[in-house]
CSV table of C-alpha atoms in Angstrom, one decimal:
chain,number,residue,atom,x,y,z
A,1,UNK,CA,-147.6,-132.8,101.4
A,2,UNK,CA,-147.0,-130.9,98.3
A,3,UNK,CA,-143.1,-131.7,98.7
A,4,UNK,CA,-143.8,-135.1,98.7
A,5,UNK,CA,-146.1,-135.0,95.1
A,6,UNK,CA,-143.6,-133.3,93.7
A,7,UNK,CA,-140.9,-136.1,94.6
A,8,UNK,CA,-143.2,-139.1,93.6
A,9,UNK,CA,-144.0,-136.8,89.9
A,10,UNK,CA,-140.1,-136.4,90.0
A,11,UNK,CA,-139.1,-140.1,91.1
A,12,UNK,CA,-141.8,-141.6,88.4
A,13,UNK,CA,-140.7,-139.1,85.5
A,14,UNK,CA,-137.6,-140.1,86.1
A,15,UNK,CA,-138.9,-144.2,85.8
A,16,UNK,CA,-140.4,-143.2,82.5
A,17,UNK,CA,-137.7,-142.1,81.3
A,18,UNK,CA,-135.1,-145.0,81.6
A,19,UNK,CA,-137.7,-146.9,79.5
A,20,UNK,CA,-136.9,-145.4,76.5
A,21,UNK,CA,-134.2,-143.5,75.2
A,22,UNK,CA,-135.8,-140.1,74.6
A,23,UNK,CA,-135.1,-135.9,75.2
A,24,UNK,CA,-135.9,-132.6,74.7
A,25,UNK,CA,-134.5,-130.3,71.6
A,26,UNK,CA,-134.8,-126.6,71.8
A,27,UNK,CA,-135.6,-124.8,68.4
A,28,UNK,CA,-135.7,-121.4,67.6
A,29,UNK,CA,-137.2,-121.2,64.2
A,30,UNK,CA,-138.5,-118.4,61.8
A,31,UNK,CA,-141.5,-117.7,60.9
A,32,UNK,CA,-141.8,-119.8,57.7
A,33,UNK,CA,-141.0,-123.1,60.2
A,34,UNK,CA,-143.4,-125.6,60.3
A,35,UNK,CA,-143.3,-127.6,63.2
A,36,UNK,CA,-145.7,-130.3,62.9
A,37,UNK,CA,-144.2,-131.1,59.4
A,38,UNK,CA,-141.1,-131.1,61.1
A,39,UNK,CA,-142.4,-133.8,63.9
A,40,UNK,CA,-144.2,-135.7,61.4
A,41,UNK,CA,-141.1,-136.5,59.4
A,42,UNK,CA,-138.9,-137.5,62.6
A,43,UNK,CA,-141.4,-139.7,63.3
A,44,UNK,CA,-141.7,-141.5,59.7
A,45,UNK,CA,-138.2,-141.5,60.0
A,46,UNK,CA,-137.9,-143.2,63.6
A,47,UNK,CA,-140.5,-145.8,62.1
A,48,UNK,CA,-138.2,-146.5,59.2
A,49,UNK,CA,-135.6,-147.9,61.9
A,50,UNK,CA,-137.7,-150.5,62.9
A,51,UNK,CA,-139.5,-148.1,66.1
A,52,UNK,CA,-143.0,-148.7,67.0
A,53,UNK,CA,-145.4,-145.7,67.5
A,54,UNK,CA,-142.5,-142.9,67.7
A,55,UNK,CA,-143.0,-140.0,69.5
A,56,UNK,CA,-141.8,-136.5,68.4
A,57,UNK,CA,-143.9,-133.3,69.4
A,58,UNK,CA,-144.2,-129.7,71.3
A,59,UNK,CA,-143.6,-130.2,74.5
A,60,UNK,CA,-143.1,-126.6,75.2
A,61,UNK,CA,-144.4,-123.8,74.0
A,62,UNK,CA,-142.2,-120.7,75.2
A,63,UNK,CA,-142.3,-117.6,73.3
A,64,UNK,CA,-142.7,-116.8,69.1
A,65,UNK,CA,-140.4,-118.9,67.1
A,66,UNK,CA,-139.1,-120.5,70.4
A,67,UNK,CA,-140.3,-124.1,71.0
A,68,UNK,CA,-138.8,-127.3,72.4
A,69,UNK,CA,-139.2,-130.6,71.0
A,70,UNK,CA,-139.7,-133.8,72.5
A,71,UNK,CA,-139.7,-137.6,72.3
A,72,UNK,CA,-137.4,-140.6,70.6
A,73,UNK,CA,-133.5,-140.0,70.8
A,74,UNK,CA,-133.8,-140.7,66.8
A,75,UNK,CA,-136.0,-137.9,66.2
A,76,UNK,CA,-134.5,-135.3,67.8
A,77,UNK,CA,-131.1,-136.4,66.1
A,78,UNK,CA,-133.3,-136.4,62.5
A,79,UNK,CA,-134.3,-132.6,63.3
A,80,UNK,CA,-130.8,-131.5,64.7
A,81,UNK,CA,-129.2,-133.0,61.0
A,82,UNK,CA,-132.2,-131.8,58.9
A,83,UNK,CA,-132.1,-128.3,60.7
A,84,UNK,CA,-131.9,-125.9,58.0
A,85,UNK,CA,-134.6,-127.8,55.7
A,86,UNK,CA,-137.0,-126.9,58.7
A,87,UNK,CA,-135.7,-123.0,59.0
A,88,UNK,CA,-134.5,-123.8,62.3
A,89,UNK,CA,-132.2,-121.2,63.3
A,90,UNK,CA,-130.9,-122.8,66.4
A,91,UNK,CA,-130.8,-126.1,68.3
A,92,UNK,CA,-130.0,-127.1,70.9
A,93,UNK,CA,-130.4,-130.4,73.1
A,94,UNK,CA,-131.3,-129.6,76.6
A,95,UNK,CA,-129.7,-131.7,79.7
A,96,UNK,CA,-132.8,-133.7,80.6
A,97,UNK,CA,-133.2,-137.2,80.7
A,98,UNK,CA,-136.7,-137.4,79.2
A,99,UNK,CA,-139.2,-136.9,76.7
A,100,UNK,CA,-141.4,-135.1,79.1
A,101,UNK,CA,-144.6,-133.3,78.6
A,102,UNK,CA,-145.1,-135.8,75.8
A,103,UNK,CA,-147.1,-139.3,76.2
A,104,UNK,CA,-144.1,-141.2,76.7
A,105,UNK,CA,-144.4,-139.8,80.5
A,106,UNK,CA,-147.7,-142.0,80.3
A,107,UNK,CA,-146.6,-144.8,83.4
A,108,UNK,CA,-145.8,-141.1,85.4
A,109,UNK,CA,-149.6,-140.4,85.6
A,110,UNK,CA,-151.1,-142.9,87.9
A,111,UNK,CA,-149.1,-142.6,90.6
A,112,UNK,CA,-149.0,-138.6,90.9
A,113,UNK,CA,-153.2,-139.2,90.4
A,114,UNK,CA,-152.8,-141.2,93.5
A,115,UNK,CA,-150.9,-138.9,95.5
A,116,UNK,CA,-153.3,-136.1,94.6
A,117,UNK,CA,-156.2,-137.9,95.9
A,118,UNK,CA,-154.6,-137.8,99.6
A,119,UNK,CA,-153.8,-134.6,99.6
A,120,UNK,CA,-156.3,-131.8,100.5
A,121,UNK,CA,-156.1,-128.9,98.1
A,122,UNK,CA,-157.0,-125.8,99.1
A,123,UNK,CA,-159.2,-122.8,96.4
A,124,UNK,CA,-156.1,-120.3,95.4
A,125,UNK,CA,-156.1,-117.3,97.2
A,126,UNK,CA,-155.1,-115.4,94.3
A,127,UNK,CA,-154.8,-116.5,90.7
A,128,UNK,CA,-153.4,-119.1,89.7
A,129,UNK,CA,-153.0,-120.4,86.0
A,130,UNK,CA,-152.5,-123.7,84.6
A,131,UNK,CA,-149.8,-124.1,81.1
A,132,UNK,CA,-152.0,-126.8,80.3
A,133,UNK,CA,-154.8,-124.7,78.8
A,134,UNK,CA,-153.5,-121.2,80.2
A,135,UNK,CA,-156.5,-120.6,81.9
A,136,UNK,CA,-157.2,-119.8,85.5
A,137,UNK,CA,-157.7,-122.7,88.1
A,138,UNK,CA,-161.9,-122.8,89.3
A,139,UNK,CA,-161.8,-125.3,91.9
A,140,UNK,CA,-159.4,-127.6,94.3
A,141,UNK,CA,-160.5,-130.3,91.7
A,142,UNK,CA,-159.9,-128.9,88.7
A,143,UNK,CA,-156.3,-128.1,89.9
A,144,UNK,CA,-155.7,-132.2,90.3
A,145,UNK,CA,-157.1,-133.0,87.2
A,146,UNK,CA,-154.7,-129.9,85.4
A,147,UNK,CA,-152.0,-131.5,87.2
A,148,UNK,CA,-151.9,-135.1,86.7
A,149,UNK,CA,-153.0,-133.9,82.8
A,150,UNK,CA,-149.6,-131.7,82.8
A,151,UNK,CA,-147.5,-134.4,83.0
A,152,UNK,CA,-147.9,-135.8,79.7
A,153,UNK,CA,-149.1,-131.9,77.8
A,154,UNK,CA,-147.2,-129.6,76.4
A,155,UNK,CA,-146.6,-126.6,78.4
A,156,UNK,CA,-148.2,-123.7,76.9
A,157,UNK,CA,-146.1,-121.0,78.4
A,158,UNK,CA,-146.5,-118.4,75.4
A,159,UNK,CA,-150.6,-118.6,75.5
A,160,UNK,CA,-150.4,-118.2,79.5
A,161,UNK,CA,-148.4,-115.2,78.9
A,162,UNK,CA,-151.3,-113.8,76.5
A,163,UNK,CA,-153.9,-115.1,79.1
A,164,UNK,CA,-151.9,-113.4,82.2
A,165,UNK,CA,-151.5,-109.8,80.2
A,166,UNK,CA,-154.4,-109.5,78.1
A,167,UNK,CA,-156.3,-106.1,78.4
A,168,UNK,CA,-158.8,-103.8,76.4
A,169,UNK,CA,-157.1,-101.5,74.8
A,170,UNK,CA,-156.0,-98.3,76.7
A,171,UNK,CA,-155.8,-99.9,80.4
A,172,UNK,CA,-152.2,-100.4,82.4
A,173,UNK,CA,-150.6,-103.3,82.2
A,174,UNK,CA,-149.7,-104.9,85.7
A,175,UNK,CA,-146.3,-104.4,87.7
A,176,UNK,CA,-145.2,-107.6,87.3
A,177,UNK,CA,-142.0,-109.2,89.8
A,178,UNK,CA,-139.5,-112.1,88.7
A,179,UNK,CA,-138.2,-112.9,92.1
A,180,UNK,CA,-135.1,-115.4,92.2
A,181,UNK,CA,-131.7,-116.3,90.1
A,182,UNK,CA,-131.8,-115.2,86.1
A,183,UNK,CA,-134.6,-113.3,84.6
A,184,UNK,CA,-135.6,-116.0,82.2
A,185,UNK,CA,-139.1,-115.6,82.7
A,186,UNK,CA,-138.9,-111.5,81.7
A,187,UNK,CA,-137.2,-111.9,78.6
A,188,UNK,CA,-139.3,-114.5,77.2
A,189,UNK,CA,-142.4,-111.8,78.3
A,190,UNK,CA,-140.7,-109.0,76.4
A,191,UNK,CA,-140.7,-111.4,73.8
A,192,UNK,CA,-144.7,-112.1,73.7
A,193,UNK,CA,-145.7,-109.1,75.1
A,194,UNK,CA,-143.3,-106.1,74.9
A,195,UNK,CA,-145.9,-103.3,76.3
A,196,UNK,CA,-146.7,-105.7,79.4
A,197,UNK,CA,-142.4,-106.2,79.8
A,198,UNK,CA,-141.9,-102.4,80.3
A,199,UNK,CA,-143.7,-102.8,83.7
A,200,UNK,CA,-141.0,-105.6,84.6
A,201,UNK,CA,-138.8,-105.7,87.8
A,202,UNK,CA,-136.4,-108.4,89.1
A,203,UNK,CA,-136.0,-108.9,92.8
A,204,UNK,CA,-132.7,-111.5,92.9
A,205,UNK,CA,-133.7,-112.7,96.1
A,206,UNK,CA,-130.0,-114.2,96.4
A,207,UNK,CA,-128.3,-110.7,95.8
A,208,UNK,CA,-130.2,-109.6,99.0
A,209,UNK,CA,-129.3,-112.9,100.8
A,210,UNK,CA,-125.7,-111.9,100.6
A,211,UNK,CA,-126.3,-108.1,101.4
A,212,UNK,CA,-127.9,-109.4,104.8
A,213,UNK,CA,-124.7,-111.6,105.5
A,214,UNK,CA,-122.4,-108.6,104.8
């Protein structure tokens, strides 16, 4: 059941996306980078071709001075030429096809709302947090609504991260496991939280996959 949500989200992402030409920038900035100036600008300037209620915003929110940028092809081409009047140090266009996490995934919502409604979702047995608000889930229906919301918020990754680690002062940080390929997810948590990094292992599940065939 959950399979098949995540192939109707997929398959109506997807649909969203051929309706307009749109993508996702990554930008690593400094800290004198303002970003909603930034988005506010590719917007006026996506207008100024003749485009109707542009769309140009955060869609993810990964670690300090690391965000990527979504919406109208136009915009993100604006950002990439005006880079250094924004302080960005890097960008990069990622190989998506969409604007996602941004409203333009708006005709995506309905029909993962619907799916949702047939499936019966269980209370977590452990912790679970949503990006959208990087809080813990409370009930099988606050987990739909977070869901359905997510496909059209940014994903606040970096303020999970503080909401995941955060201690009084004094107390052990958690052993925490990045189990699979890459170890993407630890070095964006050394980056928001070093102290809570130096109890980080990887487990490359695929390393021991080939061990057993040997």
């Amino acid at each position: 059941q959950a399979l098949y949500a995540v192939k109707v989200r997929a398959e109506a992402m997807q649909k969203a996306s051929e309706a307009v030409p749109s993508g996702m920038l990554s930008v690593i900035g400094r800290r004198e980078t303002n970003y909603k100036s930034a988005c506010l600008e590719a917007r006026k300037h996506c207008e100024s071709l003749g485009i109707e209620n542009p769309v140009c915003e955060i869609s993810n929110y990964l670690f300090p001075d690391s965000r990527v940028i979504a919406g109208h092809l136009q915009a993100l081409e604006f950002l990439q030429e005006n880079a250094r009047k924004y302080y960005f140090v890097r960008t990069s266009m990622l190989p998506v096809s969409g604007a996602f996490h941004t409203r333009l995934m708006e005709p995506a919502v309905e029909p993962l709302a619907k799916v949702l409604k047939s499936i019966e979702i269980q209370k977590p047995l452990v912790c679970v947090y949503s990006n959208v608000d990087g809080k813990k889930y409370m009930h099988p229906k606050h987990i739909e609504k977070l869901l359905v919301k997510q496909v059209v918020s940014p994903v606040l990754w970096e303020q999970t991260m503080h909401s995941v680690y955060e201690r009084k002062q004094g107390t052990e940080f958690p052993y925490t496991y990045e189990v699979g390929p890459g170890k993407q997810l630890g070095a964006i948590l050394k980056k928001c939280n070093l102290k809570a990094w130096k109890q980080y292992n990887h487990v490359d599940a695929l390393a021991d996959e080939e061990a057993v065939e040997t």
